[in-house]
PDB file of C-alpha atoms in Angstrom:
ATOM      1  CA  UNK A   1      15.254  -0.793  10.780  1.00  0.00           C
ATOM      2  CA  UNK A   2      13.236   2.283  12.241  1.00  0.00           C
ATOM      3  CA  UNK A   3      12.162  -0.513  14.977  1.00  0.00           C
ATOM      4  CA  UNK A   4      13.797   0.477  18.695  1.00  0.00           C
ATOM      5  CA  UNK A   5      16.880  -1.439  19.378  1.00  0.00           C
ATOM      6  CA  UNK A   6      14.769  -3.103  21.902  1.00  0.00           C
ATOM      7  CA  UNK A   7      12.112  -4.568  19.503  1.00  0.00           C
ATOM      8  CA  UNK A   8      14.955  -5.674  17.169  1.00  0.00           C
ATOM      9  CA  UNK A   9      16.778  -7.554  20.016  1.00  0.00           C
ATOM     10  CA  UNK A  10      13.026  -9.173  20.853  1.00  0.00           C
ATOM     11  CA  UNK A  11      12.763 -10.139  17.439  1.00  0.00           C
ATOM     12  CA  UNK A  12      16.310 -11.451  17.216  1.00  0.00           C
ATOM     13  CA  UNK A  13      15.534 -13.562  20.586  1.00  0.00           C
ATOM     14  CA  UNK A  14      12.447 -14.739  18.623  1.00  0.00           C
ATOM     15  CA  UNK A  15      14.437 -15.789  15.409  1.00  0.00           C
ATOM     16  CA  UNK A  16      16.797 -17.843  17.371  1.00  0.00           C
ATOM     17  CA  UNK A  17      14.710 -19.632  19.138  1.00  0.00           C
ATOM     18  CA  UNK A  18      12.401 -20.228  16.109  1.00  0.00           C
ATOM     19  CA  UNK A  19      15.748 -21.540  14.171  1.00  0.00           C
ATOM     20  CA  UNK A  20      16.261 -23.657  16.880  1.00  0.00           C
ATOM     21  CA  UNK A  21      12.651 -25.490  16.979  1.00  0.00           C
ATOM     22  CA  UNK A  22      12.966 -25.847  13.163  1.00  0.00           C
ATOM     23  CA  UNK A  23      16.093 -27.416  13.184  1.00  0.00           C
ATOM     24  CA  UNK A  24      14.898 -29.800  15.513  1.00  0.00           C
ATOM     25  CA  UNK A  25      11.886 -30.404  13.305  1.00  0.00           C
ATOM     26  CA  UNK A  26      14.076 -30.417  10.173  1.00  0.00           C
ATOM     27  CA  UNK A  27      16.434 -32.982  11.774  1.00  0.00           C
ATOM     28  CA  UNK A  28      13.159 -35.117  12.635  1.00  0.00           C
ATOM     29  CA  UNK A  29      11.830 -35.288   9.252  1.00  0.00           C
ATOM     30  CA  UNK A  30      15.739 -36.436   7.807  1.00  0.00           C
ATOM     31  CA  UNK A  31      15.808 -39.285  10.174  1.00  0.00           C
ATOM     32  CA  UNK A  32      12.233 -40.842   9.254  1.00  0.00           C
ATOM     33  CA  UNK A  33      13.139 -39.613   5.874  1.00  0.00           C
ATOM     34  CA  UNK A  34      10.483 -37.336   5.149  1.00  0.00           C
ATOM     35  CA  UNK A  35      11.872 -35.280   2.878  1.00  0.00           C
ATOM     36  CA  UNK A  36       9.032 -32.490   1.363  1.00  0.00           C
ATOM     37  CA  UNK A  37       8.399 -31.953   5.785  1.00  0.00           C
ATOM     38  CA  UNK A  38      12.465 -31.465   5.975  1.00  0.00           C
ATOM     39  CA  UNK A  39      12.459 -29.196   3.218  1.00  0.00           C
ATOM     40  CA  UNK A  40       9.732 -27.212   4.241  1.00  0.00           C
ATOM     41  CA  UNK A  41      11.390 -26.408   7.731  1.00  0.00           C
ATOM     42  CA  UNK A  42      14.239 -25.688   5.614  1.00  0.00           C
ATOM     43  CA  UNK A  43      11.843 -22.774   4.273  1.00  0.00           C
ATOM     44  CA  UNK A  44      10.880 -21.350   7.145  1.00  0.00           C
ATOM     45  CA  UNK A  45      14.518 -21.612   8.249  1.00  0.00           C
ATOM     46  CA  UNK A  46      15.099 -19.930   4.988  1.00  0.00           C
ATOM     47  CA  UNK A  47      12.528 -17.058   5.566  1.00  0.00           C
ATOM     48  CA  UNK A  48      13.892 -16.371   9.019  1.00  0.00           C
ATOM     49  CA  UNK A  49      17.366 -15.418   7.502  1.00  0.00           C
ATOM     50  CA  UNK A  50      15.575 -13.327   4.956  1.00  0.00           C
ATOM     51  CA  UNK A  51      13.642 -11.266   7.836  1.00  0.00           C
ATOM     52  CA  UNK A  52      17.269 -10.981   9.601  1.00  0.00           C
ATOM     53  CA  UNK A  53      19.010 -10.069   6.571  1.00  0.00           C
ATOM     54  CA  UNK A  54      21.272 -13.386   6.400  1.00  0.00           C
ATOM     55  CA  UNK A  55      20.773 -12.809   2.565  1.00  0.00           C
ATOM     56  CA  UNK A  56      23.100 -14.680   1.802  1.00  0.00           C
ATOM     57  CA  UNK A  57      22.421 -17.814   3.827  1.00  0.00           C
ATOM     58  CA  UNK A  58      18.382 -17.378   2.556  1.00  0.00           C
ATOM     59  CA  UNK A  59      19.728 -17.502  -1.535  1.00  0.00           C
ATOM     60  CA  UNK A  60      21.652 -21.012  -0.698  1.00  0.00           C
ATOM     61  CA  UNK A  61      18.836 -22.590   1.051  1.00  0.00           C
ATOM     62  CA  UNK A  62      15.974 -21.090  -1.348  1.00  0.00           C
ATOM     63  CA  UNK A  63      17.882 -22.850  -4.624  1.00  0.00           C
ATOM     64  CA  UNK A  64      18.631 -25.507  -3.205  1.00  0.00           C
ATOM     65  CA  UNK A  65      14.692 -26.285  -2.563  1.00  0.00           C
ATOM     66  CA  UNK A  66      13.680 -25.384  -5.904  1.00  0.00           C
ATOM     67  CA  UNK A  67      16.340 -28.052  -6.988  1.00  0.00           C
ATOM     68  CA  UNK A  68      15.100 -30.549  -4.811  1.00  0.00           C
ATOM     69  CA  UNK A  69      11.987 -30.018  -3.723  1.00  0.00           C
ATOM     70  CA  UNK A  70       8.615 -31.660  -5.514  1.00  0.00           C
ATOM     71  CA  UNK A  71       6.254 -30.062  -3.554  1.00  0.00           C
ATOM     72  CA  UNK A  72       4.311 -26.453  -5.719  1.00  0.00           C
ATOM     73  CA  UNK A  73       3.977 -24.576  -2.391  1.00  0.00           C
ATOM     74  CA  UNK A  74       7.599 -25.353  -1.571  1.00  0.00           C
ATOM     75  CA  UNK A  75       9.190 -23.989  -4.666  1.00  0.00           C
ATOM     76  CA  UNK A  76       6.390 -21.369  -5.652  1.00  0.00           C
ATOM     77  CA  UNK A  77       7.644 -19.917  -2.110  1.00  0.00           C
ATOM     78  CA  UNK A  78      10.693 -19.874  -2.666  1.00  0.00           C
ATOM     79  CA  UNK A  79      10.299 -18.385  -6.159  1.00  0.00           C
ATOM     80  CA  UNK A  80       8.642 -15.698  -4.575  1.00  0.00           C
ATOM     81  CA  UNK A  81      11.074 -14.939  -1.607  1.00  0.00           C
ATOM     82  CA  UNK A  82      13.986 -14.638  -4.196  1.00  0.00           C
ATOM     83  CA  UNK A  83      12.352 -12.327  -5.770  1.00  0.00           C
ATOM     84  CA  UNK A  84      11.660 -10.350  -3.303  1.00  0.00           C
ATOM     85  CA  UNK A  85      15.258 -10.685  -2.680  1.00  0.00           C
ATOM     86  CA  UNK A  86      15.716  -9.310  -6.149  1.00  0.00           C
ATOM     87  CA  UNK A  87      13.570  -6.271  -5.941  1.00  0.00           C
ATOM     88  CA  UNK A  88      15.246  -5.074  -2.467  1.00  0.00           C
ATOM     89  CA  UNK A  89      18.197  -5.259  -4.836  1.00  0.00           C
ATOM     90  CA  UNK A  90      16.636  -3.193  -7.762  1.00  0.00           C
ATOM     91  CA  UNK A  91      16.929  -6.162 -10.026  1.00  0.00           C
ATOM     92  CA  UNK A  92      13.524  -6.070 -11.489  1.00  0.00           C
ATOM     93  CA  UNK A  93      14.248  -8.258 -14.408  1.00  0.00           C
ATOM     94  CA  UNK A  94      15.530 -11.331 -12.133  1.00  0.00           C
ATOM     95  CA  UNK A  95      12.339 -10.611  -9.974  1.00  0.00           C
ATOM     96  CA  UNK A  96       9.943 -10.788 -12.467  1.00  0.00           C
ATOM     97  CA  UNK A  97      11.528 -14.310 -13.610  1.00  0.00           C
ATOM     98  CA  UNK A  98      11.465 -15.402 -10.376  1.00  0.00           C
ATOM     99  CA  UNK A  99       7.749 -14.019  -9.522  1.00  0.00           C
ATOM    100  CA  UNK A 100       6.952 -16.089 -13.386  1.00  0.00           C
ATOM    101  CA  UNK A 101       8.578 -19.234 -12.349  1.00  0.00           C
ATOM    102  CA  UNK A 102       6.512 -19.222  -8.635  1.00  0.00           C
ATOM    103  CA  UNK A 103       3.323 -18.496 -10.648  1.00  0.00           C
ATOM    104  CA  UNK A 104       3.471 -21.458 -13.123  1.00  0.00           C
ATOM    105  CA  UNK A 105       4.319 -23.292 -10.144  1.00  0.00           C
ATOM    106  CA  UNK A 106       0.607 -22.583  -8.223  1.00  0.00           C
ATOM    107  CA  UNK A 107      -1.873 -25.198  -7.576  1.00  0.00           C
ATOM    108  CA  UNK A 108      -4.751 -25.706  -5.283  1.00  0.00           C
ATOM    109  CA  UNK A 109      -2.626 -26.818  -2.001  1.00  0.00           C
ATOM    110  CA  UNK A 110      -0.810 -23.504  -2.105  1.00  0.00           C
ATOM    111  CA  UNK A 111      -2.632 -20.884  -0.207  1.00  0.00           C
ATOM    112  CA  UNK A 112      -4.380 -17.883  -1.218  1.00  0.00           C
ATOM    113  CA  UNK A 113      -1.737 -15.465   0.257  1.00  0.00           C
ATOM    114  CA  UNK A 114       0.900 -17.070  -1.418  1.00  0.00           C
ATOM    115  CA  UNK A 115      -0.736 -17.017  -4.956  1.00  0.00           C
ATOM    116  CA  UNK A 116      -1.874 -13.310  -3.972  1.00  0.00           C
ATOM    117  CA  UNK A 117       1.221 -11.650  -3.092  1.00  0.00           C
ATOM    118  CA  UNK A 118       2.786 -13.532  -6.515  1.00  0.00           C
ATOM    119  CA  UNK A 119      -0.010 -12.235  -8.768  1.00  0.00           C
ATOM    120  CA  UNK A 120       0.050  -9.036  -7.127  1.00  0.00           C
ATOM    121  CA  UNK A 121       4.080  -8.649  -7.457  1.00  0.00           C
ATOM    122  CA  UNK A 122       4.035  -9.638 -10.878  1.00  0.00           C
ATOM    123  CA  UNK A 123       1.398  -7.118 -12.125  1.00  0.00           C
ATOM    124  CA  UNK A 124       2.855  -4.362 -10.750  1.00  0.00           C
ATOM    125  CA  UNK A 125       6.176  -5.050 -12.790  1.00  0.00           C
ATOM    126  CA  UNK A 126       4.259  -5.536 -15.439  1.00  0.00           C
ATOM    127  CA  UNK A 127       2.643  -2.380 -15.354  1.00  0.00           C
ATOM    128  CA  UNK A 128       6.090  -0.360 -14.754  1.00  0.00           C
ATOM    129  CA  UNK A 129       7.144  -2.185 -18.029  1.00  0.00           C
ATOM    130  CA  UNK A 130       4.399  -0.719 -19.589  1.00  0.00           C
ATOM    131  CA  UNK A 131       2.460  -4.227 -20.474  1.00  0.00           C
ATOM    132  CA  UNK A 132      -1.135  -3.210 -19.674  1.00  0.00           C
ATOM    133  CA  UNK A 133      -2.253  -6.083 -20.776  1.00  0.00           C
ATOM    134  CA  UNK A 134      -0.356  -8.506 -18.471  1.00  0.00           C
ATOM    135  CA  UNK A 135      -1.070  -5.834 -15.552  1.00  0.00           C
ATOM    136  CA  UNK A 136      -4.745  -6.327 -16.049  1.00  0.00           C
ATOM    137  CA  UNK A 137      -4.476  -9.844 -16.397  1.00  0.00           C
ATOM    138  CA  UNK A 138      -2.639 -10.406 -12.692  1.00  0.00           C
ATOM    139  CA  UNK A 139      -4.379  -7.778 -10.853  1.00  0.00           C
ATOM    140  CA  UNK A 140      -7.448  -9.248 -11.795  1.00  0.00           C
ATOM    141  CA  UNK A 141      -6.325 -12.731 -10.441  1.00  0.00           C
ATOM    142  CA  UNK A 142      -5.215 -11.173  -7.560  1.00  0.00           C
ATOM    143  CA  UNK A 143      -8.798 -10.213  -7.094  1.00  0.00           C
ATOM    144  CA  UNK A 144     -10.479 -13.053  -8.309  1.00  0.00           C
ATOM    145  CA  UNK A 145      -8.562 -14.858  -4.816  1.00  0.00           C
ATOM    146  CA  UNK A 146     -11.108 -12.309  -2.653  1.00  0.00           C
ATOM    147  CA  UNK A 147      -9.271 -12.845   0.178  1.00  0.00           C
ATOM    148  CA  UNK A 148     -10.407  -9.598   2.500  1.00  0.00           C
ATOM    149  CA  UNK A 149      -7.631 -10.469   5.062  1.00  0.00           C
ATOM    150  CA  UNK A 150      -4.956  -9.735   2.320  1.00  0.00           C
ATOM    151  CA  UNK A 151      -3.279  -6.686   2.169  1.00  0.00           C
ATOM    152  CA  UNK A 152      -3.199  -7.018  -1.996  1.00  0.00           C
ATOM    153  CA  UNK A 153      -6.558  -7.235  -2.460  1.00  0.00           C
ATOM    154  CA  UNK A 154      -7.232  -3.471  -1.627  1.00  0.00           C
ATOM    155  CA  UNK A 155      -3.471  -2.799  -3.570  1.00  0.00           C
ATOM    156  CA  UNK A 156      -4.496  -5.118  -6.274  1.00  0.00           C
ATOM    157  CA  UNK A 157      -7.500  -2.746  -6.999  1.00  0.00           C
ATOM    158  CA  UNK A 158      -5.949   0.743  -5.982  1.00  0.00           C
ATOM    159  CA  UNK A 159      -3.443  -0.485  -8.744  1.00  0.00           C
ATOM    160  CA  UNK A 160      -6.062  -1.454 -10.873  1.00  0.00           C
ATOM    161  CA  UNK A 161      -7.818   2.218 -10.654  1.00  0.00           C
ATOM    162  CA  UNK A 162      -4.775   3.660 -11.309  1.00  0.00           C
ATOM    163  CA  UNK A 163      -4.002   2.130 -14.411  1.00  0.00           C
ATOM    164  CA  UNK A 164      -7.832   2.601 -15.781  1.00  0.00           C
ATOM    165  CA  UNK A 165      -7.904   6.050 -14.557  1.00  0.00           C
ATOM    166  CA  UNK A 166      -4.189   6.939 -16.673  1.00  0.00           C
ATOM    167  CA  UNK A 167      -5.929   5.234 -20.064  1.00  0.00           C
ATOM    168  CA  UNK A 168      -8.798   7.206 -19.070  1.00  0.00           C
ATOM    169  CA  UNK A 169     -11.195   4.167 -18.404  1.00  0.00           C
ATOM    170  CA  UNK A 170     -12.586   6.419 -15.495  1.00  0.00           C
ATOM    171  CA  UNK A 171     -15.664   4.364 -14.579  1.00  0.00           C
ATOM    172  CA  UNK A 172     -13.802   0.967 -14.398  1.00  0.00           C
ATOM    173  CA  UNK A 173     -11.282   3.126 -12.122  1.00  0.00           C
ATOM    174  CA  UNK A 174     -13.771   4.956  -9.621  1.00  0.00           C
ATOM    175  CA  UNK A 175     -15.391   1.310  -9.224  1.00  0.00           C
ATOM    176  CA  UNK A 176     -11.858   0.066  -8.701  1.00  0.00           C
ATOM    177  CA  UNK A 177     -11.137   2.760  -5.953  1.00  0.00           C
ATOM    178  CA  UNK A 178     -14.309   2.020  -4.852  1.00  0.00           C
ATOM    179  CA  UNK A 179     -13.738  -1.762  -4.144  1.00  0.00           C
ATOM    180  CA  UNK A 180     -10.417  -0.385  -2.149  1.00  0.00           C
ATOM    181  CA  UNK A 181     -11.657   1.556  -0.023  1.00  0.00           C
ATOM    182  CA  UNK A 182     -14.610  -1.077   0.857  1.00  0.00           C
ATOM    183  CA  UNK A 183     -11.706  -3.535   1.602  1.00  0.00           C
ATOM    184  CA  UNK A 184      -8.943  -1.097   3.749  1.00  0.00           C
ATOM    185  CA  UNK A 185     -12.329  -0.518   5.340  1.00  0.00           C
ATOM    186  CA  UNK A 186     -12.261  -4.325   6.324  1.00  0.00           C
ATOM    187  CA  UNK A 187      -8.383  -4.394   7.388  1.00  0.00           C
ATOM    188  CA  UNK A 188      -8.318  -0.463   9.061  1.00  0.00           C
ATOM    189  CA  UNK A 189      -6.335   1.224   6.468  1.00  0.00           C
ATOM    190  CA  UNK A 190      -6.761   4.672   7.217  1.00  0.00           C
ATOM    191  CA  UNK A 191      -4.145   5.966   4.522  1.00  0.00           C
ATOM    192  CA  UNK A 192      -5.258   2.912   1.909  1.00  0.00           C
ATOM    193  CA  UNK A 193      -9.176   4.936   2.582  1.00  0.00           C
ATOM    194  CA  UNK A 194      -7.786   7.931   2.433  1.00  0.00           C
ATOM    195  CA  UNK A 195      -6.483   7.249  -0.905  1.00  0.00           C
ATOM    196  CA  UNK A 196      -9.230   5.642  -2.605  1.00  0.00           C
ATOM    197  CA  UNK A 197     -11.400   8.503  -1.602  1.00  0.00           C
ATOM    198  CA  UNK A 198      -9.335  11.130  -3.139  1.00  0.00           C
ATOM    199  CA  UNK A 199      -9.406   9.237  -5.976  1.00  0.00           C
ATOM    200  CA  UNK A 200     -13.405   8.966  -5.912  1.00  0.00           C
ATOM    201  CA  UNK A 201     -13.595  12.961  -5.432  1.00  0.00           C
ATOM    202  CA  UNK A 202     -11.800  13.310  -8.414  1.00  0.00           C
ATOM    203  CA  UNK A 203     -14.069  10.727 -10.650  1.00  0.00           C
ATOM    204  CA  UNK A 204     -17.518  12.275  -9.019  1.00  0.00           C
ATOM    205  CA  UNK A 205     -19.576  14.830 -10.765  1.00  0.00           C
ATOM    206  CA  UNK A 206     -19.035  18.253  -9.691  1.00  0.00           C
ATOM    207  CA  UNK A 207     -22.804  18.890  -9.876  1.00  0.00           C
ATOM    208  CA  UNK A 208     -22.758  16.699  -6.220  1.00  0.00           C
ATOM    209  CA  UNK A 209     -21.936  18.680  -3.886  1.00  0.00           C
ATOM    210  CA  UNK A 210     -23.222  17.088  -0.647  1.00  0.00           C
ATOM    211  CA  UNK A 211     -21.547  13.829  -1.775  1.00  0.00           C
ATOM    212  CA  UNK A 212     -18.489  15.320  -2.449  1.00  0.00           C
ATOM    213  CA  UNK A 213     -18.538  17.318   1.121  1.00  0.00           C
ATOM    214  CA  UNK A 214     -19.535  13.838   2.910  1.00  0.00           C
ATOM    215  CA  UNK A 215     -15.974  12.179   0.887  1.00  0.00           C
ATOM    216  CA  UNK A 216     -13.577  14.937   1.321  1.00  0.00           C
ATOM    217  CA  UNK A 217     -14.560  15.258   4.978  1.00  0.00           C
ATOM    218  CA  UNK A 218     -14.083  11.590   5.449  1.00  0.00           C
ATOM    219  CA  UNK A 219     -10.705  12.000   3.908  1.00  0.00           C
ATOM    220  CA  UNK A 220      -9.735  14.170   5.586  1.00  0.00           C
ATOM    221  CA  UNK A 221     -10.748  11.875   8.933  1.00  0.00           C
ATOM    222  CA  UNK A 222      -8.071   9.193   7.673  1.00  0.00           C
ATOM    223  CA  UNK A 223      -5.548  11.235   6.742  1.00  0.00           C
ATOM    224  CA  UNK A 224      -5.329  12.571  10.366  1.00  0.00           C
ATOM    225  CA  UNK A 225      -5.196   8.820  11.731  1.00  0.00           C
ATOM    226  CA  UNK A 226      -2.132   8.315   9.704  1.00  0.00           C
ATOM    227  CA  UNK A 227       1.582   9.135   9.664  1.00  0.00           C
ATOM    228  CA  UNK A 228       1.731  10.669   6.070  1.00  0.00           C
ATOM    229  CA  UNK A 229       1.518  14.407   6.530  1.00  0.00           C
ATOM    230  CA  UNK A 230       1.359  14.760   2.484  1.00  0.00           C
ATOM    231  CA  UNK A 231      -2.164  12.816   2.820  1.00  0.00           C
ATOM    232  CA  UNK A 232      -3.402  15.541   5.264  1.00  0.00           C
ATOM    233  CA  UNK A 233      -1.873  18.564   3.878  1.00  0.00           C
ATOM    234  CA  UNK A 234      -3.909  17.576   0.357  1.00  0.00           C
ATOM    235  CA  UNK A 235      -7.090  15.676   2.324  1.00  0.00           C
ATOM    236  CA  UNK A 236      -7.027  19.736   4.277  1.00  0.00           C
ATOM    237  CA  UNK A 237      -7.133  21.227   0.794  1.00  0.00           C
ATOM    238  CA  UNK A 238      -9.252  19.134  -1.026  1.00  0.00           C
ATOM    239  CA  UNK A 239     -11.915  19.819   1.913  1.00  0.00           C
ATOM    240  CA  UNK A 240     -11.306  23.616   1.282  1.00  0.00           C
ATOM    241  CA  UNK A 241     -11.785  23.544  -2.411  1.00  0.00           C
ATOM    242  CA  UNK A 242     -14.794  21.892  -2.384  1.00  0.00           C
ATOM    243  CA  UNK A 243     -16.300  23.923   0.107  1.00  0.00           C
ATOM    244  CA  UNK A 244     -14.854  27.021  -2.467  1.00  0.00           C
ATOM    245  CA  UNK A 245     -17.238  25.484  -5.107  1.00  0.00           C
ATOM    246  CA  UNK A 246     -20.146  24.451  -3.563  1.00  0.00           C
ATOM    247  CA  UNK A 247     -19.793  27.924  -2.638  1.00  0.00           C
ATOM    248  CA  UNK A 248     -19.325  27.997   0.967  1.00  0.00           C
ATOM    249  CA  UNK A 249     -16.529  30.580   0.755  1.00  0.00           C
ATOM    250  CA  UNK A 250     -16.383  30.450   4.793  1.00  0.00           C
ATOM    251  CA  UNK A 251     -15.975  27.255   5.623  1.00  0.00           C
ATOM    252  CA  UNK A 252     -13.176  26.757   2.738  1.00  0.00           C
ATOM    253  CA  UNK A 253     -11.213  29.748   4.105  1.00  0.00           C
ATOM    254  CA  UNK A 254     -11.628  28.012   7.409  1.00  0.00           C
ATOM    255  CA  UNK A 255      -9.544  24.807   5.877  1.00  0.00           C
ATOM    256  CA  UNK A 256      -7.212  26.855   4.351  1.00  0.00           C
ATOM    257  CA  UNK A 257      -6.391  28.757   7.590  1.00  0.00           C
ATOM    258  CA  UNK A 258      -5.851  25.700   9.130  1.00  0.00           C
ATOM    259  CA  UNK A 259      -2.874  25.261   6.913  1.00  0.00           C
ATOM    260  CA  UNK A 260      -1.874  28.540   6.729  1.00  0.00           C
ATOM    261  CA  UNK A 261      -1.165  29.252  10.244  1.00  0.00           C
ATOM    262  CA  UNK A 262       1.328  25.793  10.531  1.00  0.00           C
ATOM    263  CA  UNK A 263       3.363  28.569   8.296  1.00  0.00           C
ATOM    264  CA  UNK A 264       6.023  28.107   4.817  1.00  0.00           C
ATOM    265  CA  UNK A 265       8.670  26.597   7.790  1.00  0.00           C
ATOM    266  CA  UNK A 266       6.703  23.535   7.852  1.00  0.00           C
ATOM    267  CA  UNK A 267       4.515  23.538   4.788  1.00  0.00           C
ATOM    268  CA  UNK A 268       7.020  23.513   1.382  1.00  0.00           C
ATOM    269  CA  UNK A 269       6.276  25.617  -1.668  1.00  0.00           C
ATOM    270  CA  UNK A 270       4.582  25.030  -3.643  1.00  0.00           C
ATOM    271  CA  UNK A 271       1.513  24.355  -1.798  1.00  0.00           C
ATOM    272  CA  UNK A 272       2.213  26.746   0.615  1.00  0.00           C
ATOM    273  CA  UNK A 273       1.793  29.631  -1.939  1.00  0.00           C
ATOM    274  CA  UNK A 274      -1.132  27.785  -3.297  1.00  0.00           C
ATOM    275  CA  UNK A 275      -3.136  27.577  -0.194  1.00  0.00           C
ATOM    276  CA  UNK A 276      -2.442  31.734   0.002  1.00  0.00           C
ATOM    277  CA  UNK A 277      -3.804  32.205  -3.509  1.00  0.00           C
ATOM    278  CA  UNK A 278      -7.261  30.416  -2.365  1.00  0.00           C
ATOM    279  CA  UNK A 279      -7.618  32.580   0.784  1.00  0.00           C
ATOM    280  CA  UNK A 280      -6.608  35.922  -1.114  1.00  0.00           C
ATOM    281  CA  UNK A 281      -9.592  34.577  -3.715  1.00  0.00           C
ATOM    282  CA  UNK A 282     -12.071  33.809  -0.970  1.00  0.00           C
ATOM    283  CA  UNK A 283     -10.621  37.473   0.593  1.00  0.00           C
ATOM    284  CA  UNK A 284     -12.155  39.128  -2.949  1.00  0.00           C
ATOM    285  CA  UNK A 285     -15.113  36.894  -2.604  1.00  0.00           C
ATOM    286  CA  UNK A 286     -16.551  38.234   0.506  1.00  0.00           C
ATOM    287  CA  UNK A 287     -15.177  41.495   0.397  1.00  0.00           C
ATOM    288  CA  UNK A 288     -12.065  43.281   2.510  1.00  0.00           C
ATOM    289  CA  UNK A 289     -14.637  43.979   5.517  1.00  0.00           C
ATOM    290  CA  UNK A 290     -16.185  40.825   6.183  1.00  0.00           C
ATOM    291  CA  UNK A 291     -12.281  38.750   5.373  1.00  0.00           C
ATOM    292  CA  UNK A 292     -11.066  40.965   8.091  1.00  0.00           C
ATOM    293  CA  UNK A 293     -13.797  40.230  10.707  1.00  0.00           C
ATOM    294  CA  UNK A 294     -13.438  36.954  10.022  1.00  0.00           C
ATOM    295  CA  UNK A 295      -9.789  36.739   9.989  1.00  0.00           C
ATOM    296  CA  UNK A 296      -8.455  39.747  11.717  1.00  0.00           C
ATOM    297  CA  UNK A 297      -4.732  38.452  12.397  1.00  0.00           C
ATOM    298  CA  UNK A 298      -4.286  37.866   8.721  1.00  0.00           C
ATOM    299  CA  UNK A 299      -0.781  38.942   7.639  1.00  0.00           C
TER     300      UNK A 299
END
């Protein structure tokens, strides 16, 4: 992992010492022969192997339950697990079967982020296969769930936008972006906002200007409180353009600059050469004498 090799030895102190307590539970629950308990220590045994990469040792206990097991929660997990397993092994088809038998396995004891995370998975397979319809379908009952807390609520509607906004549905996708952002908002996504408001800027009418300065400049706020540089390099020029159009030729070049100066080294073509173009536009805009009071080091 990218973790320090002193967090992973924490968490592999934690794991052991978790295995240890379940076994003891699971061992418990055989002797007063409580089997769905035993088997669902045997779950979280299983997930702990999962997290430490005992892949292996997760796939034996995981089918196993599903052959046993009557409990929905027990083998909708499980379902879901292998197919996670599945995915970090690029096998979508086996995932999606896997993510299909944990869904027709859901009922009302299973909890929300259980039936969440399978809806959610299984959409977004369904939409790289290209079956809109399904993709809909799931995202929406990912939704429907509501669960603010849940990381897939804000992914199942970014996801949602996304897939409007390609068929050219664009107000069902800028309310979907909108519903996003209002939920990263919740859970203090900065680069999940930053996203959704990109998205908005491009769905707004260019005739609103002070609405469109008030979202770039807000996305351009997130994108500096996160790790993606990407996000901040386009948040920086999204700023500038609009500023460009509104037209407040100034405060654009003033964006660009900021971008310029980090120099091609760190900023790639092409958007290096693009960010030039604006500021040699904005230099004809003003005029040679006021560019070069403004911006006398300009090479």
């Amino acid at each position: 992992t990218n973790k320090s090799p002193k967090y992973n030895g924490y968490l592999r102190a934690k794991w052991k010492y978790a295995l240890y307590y379940y076994e003891l539970l699971e061992r418990h629950y055989q002797n007063i022969s409580d089997y769905e308990n035993m088997y669902s220590m045997q779950f979280e045994k299983a997930k702990i192997y999962y997290k430490s990469y005992k892949i292996v040792d997760a796939i034996k206990i995981l089918k196993t339950l599903i052959a046993v097991s009557q409990t929905n929660r027990i083998i909708s997990g499980c379902n879901l697990l292998l197919g996670n397993i599945a995915l970090s092994t690029s096998n979508k088809p086996m995932a999606m079967e896997h993510f299909n038998s944990g869904i027709d396995k859901l009922d009302n004891d299973c909890p929300s982020t259980l039936k969440m995370e399978l809806y959610f998975k299984y959409a977004i397979l369904s939409d790289e296969n290209n079956d809109m319809n399904n993709a809909i379908e799931f995202y929406q009952k990912c939704i429907e769930i509501n669960d603010s807390s849940s990381k897939y609520l804000a992914l199942a509607y970014s996801n949602l936008g996304d897939l409007f906004y390609d068929n050219e549905l664009f107000t069902e996708a800028k309310a979907c972006f909108q519903h996003a952002y209002e939920s990263d908002k919740v859970n203090d996504n900065d680069y999940g906002m930053y996203y959704s408001l990109a998205k908005i800027i491009e769905l707004t009418d260019a005739k609103e200007k002070d609405l469109l300065v008030k979202l770039a400049t807000e996305a351009k706020e997130h994108a500096l409180k996160t790790d993606d540089y990407n996000a901040l390099l386009l948040s920086i020029i999204k700023l500038g353009d609009v500023y460009y159009d509104y037209p407040e030729p100034e405060k654009a070049l003033e964006e660009y600059l900021s971008l310029y100066r980090e120099g091609v080294e760190v900023i790639e073509e092409p958007n290096f050469s693009m960010i030039k173009s604006r500021i040699e536009d904005i230099r004809a805009r003003i005029g040679k004498e006021k560019f070069e009071e403004l911006v006398p080091d300009y090479v």
